[in-house]
XYZ file of C-alpha atoms in Angstrom:
373
model
C 60.733 -88.145 57.797
C 62.212 -84.671 58.112
C 61.274 -81.884 58.399
C 63.209 -80.274 55.465
C 61.493 -83.249 53.382
C 58.609 -82.385 53.634
C 55.993 -81.260 51.985
C 55.656 -85.760 50.201
C 54.152 -86.424 46.689
C 50.718 -85.538 48.603
C 51.766 -81.717 49.700
C 51.439 -82.834 53.114
C 53.378 -81.134 55.899
C 52.732 -84.927 58.837
C 48.747 -85.165 59.197
C 48.161 -81.455 57.567
C 47.732 -80.373 53.956
C 47.102 -82.317 50.798
C 45.415 -80.771 47.916
C 41.267 -81.606 48.564
C 39.907 -78.892 46.220
C 41.895 -79.930 43.788
C 40.955 -83.191 43.459
C 37.492 -82.587 43.380
C 38.228 -79.880 40.394
C 39.701 -83.245 39.333
C 37.397 -85.263 39.091
C 35.282 -82.802 38.401
C 36.488 -82.473 34.732
C 37.928 -85.995 34.897
C 34.341 -87.832 35.706
C 31.950 -85.522 36.087
C 32.962 -84.039 32.581
C 32.729 -79.985 33.232
C 32.253 -77.465 31.914
C 28.831 -78.016 31.057
C 28.518 -76.484 27.683
C 26.225 -73.098 27.397
C 24.114 -74.086 24.782
C 21.909 -71.603 22.316
C 17.985 -72.677 21.663
C 17.667 -70.666 18.128
C 14.340 -71.960 16.976
C 12.810 -71.687 21.031
C 15.141 -68.369 21.054
C 12.348 -67.330 18.190
C 9.590 -67.274 19.299
C 10.280 -66.088 22.581
C 11.640 -63.188 20.686
C 15.246 -62.505 22.544
C 18.162 -64.773 22.523
C 17.322 -67.643 24.877
C 20.983 -69.526 26.534
C 21.117 -73.345 27.815
C 23.349 -74.627 30.454
C 23.778 -77.778 30.380
C 23.665 -79.311 34.229
C 22.391 -82.866 32.158
C 25.319 -83.110 30.548
C 27.086 -83.802 33.308
C 27.466 -87.694 33.971
C 24.248 -89.082 36.087
C 22.807 -85.923 33.613
C 22.449 -83.599 36.420
C 23.572 -81.166 38.489
C 23.257 -83.352 41.277
C 26.225 -84.843 41.023
C 28.520 -81.523 41.598
C 27.709 -81.671 45.353
C 27.120 -85.517 46.178
C 30.876 -86.299 44.724
C 32.194 -83.444 47.082
C 30.504 -84.622 49.730
C 31.794 -88.143 49.220
C 34.921 -86.721 49.331
C 34.069 -84.495 52.812
C 33.335 -88.458 53.894
C 35.970 -90.428 52.767
C 38.196 -87.472 55.090
C 36.139 -87.248 57.545
C 37.181 -91.967 57.687
C 33.002 -92.061 57.346
C 32.381 -95.219 54.853
C 28.731 -95.155 55.103
C 27.288 -92.325 52.908
C 23.477 -92.435 53.350
C 20.608 -90.063 51.264
C 16.977 -89.538 50.090
C 15.489 -88.348 47.054
C 12.681 -87.612 45.076
C 12.828 -87.914 41.278
C 16.343 -90.037 41.851
C 18.699 -87.901 39.697
C 20.399 -87.393 43.584
C 20.087 -91.172 44.447
C 21.799 -92.071 41.122
C 24.238 -89.195 41.665
C 25.472 -90.312 45.742
C 24.952 -94.146 44.513
C 27.575 -93.396 41.550
C 30.307 -91.692 43.954
C 29.587 -94.149 46.594
C 30.560 -96.755 43.991
C 33.450 -94.507 42.624
C 35.310 -94.525 46.273
C 34.308 -98.387 47.092
C 31.600 -96.078 50.155
C 28.467 -98.276 51.476
C 25.062 -96.843 50.461
C 21.429 -96.645 51.007
C 19.149 -94.011 49.156
C 15.879 -93.565 51.331
C 13.069 -93.345 47.758
C 8.957 -92.749 48.896
C 6.910 -95.477 47.721
C 5.318 -93.144 45.078
C 8.361 -91.515 44.040
C 9.777 -95.686 42.949
C 6.743 -95.880 41.067
C 7.475 -92.447 39.299
C 11.343 -93.386 38.395
C 11.028 -96.760 38.320
C 14.303 -96.246 35.632
C 16.290 -94.814 38.384
C 15.922 -97.007 41.324
C 17.043 -100.130 38.807
C 20.031 -97.552 37.999
C 20.698 -96.907 41.762
C 20.735 -100.423 42.742
C 22.859 -101.179 39.962
C 25.698 -99.203 41.010
C 25.522 -100.960 44.190
C 23.088 -99.295 46.432
C 20.245 -100.155 48.781
C 16.620 -98.227 48.460
C 14.368 -98.280 50.890
C 10.699 -97.424 50.020
C 9.081 -95.486 52.303
C 5.407 -95.926 53.104
C 4.483 -93.282 55.649
C 3.464 -90.209 54.453
C 2.158 -88.938 50.913
C 4.705 -91.392 50.498
C 7.119 -88.551 48.100
C 10.169 -86.787 49.132
C 9.193 -85.525 51.755
C 8.999 -88.676 53.692
C 11.754 -89.638 53.025
C 13.938 -86.539 54.040
C 12.390 -87.107 57.376
C 13.236 -90.811 57.524
C 17.410 -90.054 56.311
C 17.729 -87.162 59.312
C 16.248 -90.408 61.474
C 18.786 -92.631 60.020
C 21.242 -89.805 60.489
C 20.888 -89.168 64.273
C 21.228 -92.916 65.126
C 23.756 -93.639 63.149
C 25.721 -90.302 62.915
C 29.093 -91.841 64.379
C 30.309 -94.131 61.197
C 27.281 -92.098 58.599
C 28.125 -89.316 56.693
C 23.770 -87.980 54.928
C 24.769 -86.593 51.519
C 21.491 -84.080 51.066
C 20.817 -83.245 48.007
C 19.331 -80.368 48.573
C 20.194 -75.940 50.104
C 17.703 -77.513 52.843
C 18.198 -79.325 56.174
C 20.527 -77.427 59.496
C 23.605 -75.456 58.737
C 26.003 -76.099 57.301
C 23.829 -78.348 54.652
C 22.269 -75.390 53.189
C 26.066 -74.126 52.638
C 27.580 -77.254 51.868
C 25.337 -77.937 49.296
C 25.478 -74.394 48.282
C 29.203 -74.441 48.114
C 29.537 -77.476 45.493
C 26.401 -75.937 43.241
C 27.839 -72.905 43.311
C 30.158 -73.947 39.898
C 27.277 -73.979 37.499
C 27.074 -70.140 38.065
C 31.233 -69.746 38.131
C 31.043 -71.320 34.535
C 27.948 -69.895 33.205
C 28.678 -66.257 34.411
C 32.769 -66.580 33.056
C 30.807 -68.293 29.589
C 28.889 -65.740 29.078
C 31.697 -62.888 29.263
C 34.342 -64.863 26.762
C 31.099 -66.349 23.788
C 29.055 -62.898 23.918
C 31.071 -60.743 25.863
C 28.311 -59.796 28.012
C 26.062 -61.127 31.187
C 22.531 -61.879 30.435
C 19.308 -59.551 31.082
C 17.782 -62.959 33.077
C 18.730 -65.705 34.328
C 16.344 -68.927 35.349
C 16.268 -71.528 36.966
C 13.763 -74.652 38.893
C 13.398 -73.692 42.297
C 12.183 -77.584 44.910
C 14.256 -77.291 47.182
C 16.303 -75.220 45.550
C 19.733 -76.776 44.537
C 20.290 -75.719 40.984
C 18.782 -73.047 41.457
C 21.183 -71.320 44.005
C 23.895 -72.795 42.218
C 23.131 -70.670 39.318
C 21.543 -67.521 40.909
C 24.765 -67.241 43.217
C 27.608 -65.779 40.660
C 24.680 -63.330 39.226
C 23.533 -61.902 43.137
C 26.305 -59.204 42.758
C 24.996 -57.888 38.962
C 21.634 -55.663 40.123
C 21.138 -56.068 35.616
C 20.460 -59.242 35.954
C 17.296 -60.489 36.824
C 17.322 -63.703 39.063
C 14.498 -65.851 38.488
C 12.771 -68.894 39.994
C 10.340 -70.940 39.376
C 8.314 -73.735 41.435
C 6.105 -76.236 40.676
C 2.092 -74.796 40.523
C 0.763 -78.431 40.201
C -2.571 -78.541 39.822
C -2.607 -74.578 39.954
C -1.751 -72.215 43.353
C -5.959 -72.113 44.068
C -6.299 -75.669 44.437
C -4.023 -76.270 47.183
C -1.809 -78.850 44.769
C 1.069 -77.379 44.245
C 4.684 -76.817 46.027
C 5.336 -73.531 45.911
C 6.362 -72.965 49.062
C 7.800 -69.358 48.375
C 4.827 -68.436 47.164
C 2.245 -69.584 48.919
C 3.584 -70.848 52.018
C 4.454 -68.444 55.102
C 7.746 -68.983 57.258
C 8.045 -72.189 59.485
C 10.264 -75.011 61.105
C 10.479 -77.554 59.238
C 13.575 -80.898 59.072
C 15.858 -78.655 61.153
C 16.217 -74.873 59.901
C 13.063 -71.567 59.871
C 12.467 -71.474 55.840
C 8.819 -70.537 53.800
C 7.060 -74.558 54.052
C 3.109 -75.441 53.441
C 1.310 -75.169 56.575
C -1.981 -75.037 58.012
C -3.097 -72.569 60.416
C -1.813 -74.855 63.084
C 1.983 -75.198 61.615
C 0.888 -78.931 60.645
C 3.386 -78.907 57.787
C 0.944 -80.166 54.196
C 1.337 -82.573 51.814
C 3.052 -80.722 48.038
C 2.230 -81.676 44.470
C 3.987 -81.886 41.490
C 4.220 -83.755 38.157
C 7.612 -83.350 38.500
C 9.358 -85.680 42.159
C 11.946 -83.596 42.432
C 10.104 -80.526 43.279
C 7.266 -82.032 45.068
C 8.422 -80.602 48.621
C 6.888 -78.440 50.850
C 9.485 -76.201 51.878
C 12.248 -74.800 49.824
C 16.909 -73.900 51.180
C 16.431 -70.974 54.188
C 18.695 -69.239 51.410
C 15.281 -68.951 48.483
C 13.503 -67.167 51.899
C 15.729 -64.839 52.049
C 16.623 -63.887 48.387
C 12.359 -63.640 47.909
C 12.641 -61.330 51.507
C 14.535 -59.171 49.616
C 13.154 -59.040 46.534
C 16.614 -59.962 44.479
C 15.399 -63.074 43.662
C 11.651 -63.242 41.752
C 10.021 -66.087 42.528
C 6.996 -67.538 40.804
C 5.248 -70.772 40.040
C 4.493 -72.823 36.801
C 1.922 -75.748 36.335
C 2.075 -79.377 35.434
C 0.138 -78.539 32.024
C 2.530 -75.772 31.032
C 5.570 -77.996 31.651
C 4.625 -81.389 30.272
C 3.907 -78.647 26.995
C 7.529 -77.105 28.236
C 8.775 -81.006 27.894
C 7.711 -81.647 24.180
C 8.661 -78.618 22.728
C 12.327 -78.712 23.544
C 12.217 -81.549 22.878
C 11.075 -80.977 19.712
C 11.922 -77.342 19.042
C 16.208 -77.967 19.982
C 15.987 -82.112 20.605
C 16.692 -81.896 23.933
C 14.522 -83.756 26.414
C 14.169 -81.365 30.023
C 14.317 -83.647 32.987
C 10.831 -82.268 34.186
C 11.919 -79.822 36.722
C 13.980 -77.809 34.254
C 10.534 -78.009 32.029
C 9.245 -75.861 34.813
C 11.445 -73.067 33.844
C 11.379 -73.243 30.484
C 7.870 -73.242 30.785
C 8.254 -70.122 32.300
C 10.240 -67.728 29.977
C 8.031 -69.307 26.864
C 5.320 -68.452 29.239
C 6.663 -64.521 29.359
C 7.264 -64.162 24.997
C 7.379 -60.820 24.664
C 8.570 -59.605 27.616
C 13.066 -59.019 26.640
C 14.511 -56.965 23.528
C 16.362 -59.251 20.436
C 19.462 -57.913 21.786
C 18.757 -59.369 26.211
C 19.725 -62.616 26.842
C 17.976 -65.506 28.469
C 19.700 -68.037 29.856
C 17.961 -70.648 31.661
C 19.336 -73.058 33.849
C 18.911 -77.193 31.967
C 19.349 -78.502 35.789
C 18.887 -82.526 34.364
C 17.721 -84.908 30.794
C 14.192 -85.875 30.828
C 15.224 -89.722 29.921
C 13.315 -90.691 33.433
C 10.116 -88.815 32.479
C 9.189 -90.492 29.987
C 7.995 -92.751 30.651
C 5.760 -91.161 33.022
C 4.812 -88.011 30.906
C 3.921 -90.864 28.047
C 1.397 -92.024 30.606
C -0.181 -89.241 31.586
C -0.564 -87.786 27.342
C -1.846 -90.871 26.666
C 1.162 -91.349 23.348
C 2.288 -94.598 23.434
C 6.271 -95.664 25.295
């Protein structure tokens, strides 16, 4: 091809150029279904004493925010010529999203999942297998997300030439926290624009649950420069922080090295990583993304914790008040807002990032509460 014939129909100058970002944005719109809506929650708002809005990541294809990141990283892997994808998963939403994009692009897919999480999230295990993924049970340690991540990292360092590891949260060695944050930042950009367009003002408070921290950093990033906007990250207090059975890495942990980066984590006096506990498999992780650690120390984000019981109550409350079943992860954010009713004036707006839907949790909630499934 002669220079005056360039670029070609795909925007390439020989091997250079192309429209990689545009491809991701097109798929977000026409495959994922973005932008996700911003819904009012009138009955919940009446009980809180201020308008509450929900950023509806539960309405994305696959039912959670995870698809934003897996889609971007699958495109990245394809451009690098890597045809084998591995991932870790806790609640299964990241595993489902990874399996989904691998099916879309014809990539081999292996998902590592703790045996305990497989028990808690049987529906998502079947979904991953139906999509063509091989789900590998992890039987070491606590048999949860931490151990699944260990196994995925072992696989990756042994097969790095052919394999891309789609990490599901803003954790791990650089550049993974940046990659995941930048793909999830679409949540905050949309939410900020939707608030200004729909209400003419920014929210007073933005609330999101925090495990590894991808959905929270995704929505917080757009508001970090808005000093009038309070940002609240909600960790899992489990059975109570004082009991030791929790996953509040920022609230009760201390800095250390874990899964390739330096951040807050649950550890004993000798630096050994301690088991985490949460009713939510997606928050059952003893560490947190390093950017969250920085935001905690800087004071820009307030990090608090919510118990299993309060999260279960919020799961039921949002279902009955608004006809929306939140993921148990997201229910922690809803619970924090419910627990602070009266904190806001009538003109304040509270924005909750509803990171995923709760279909996957219904059977387990029924078992825990003694209801019939």
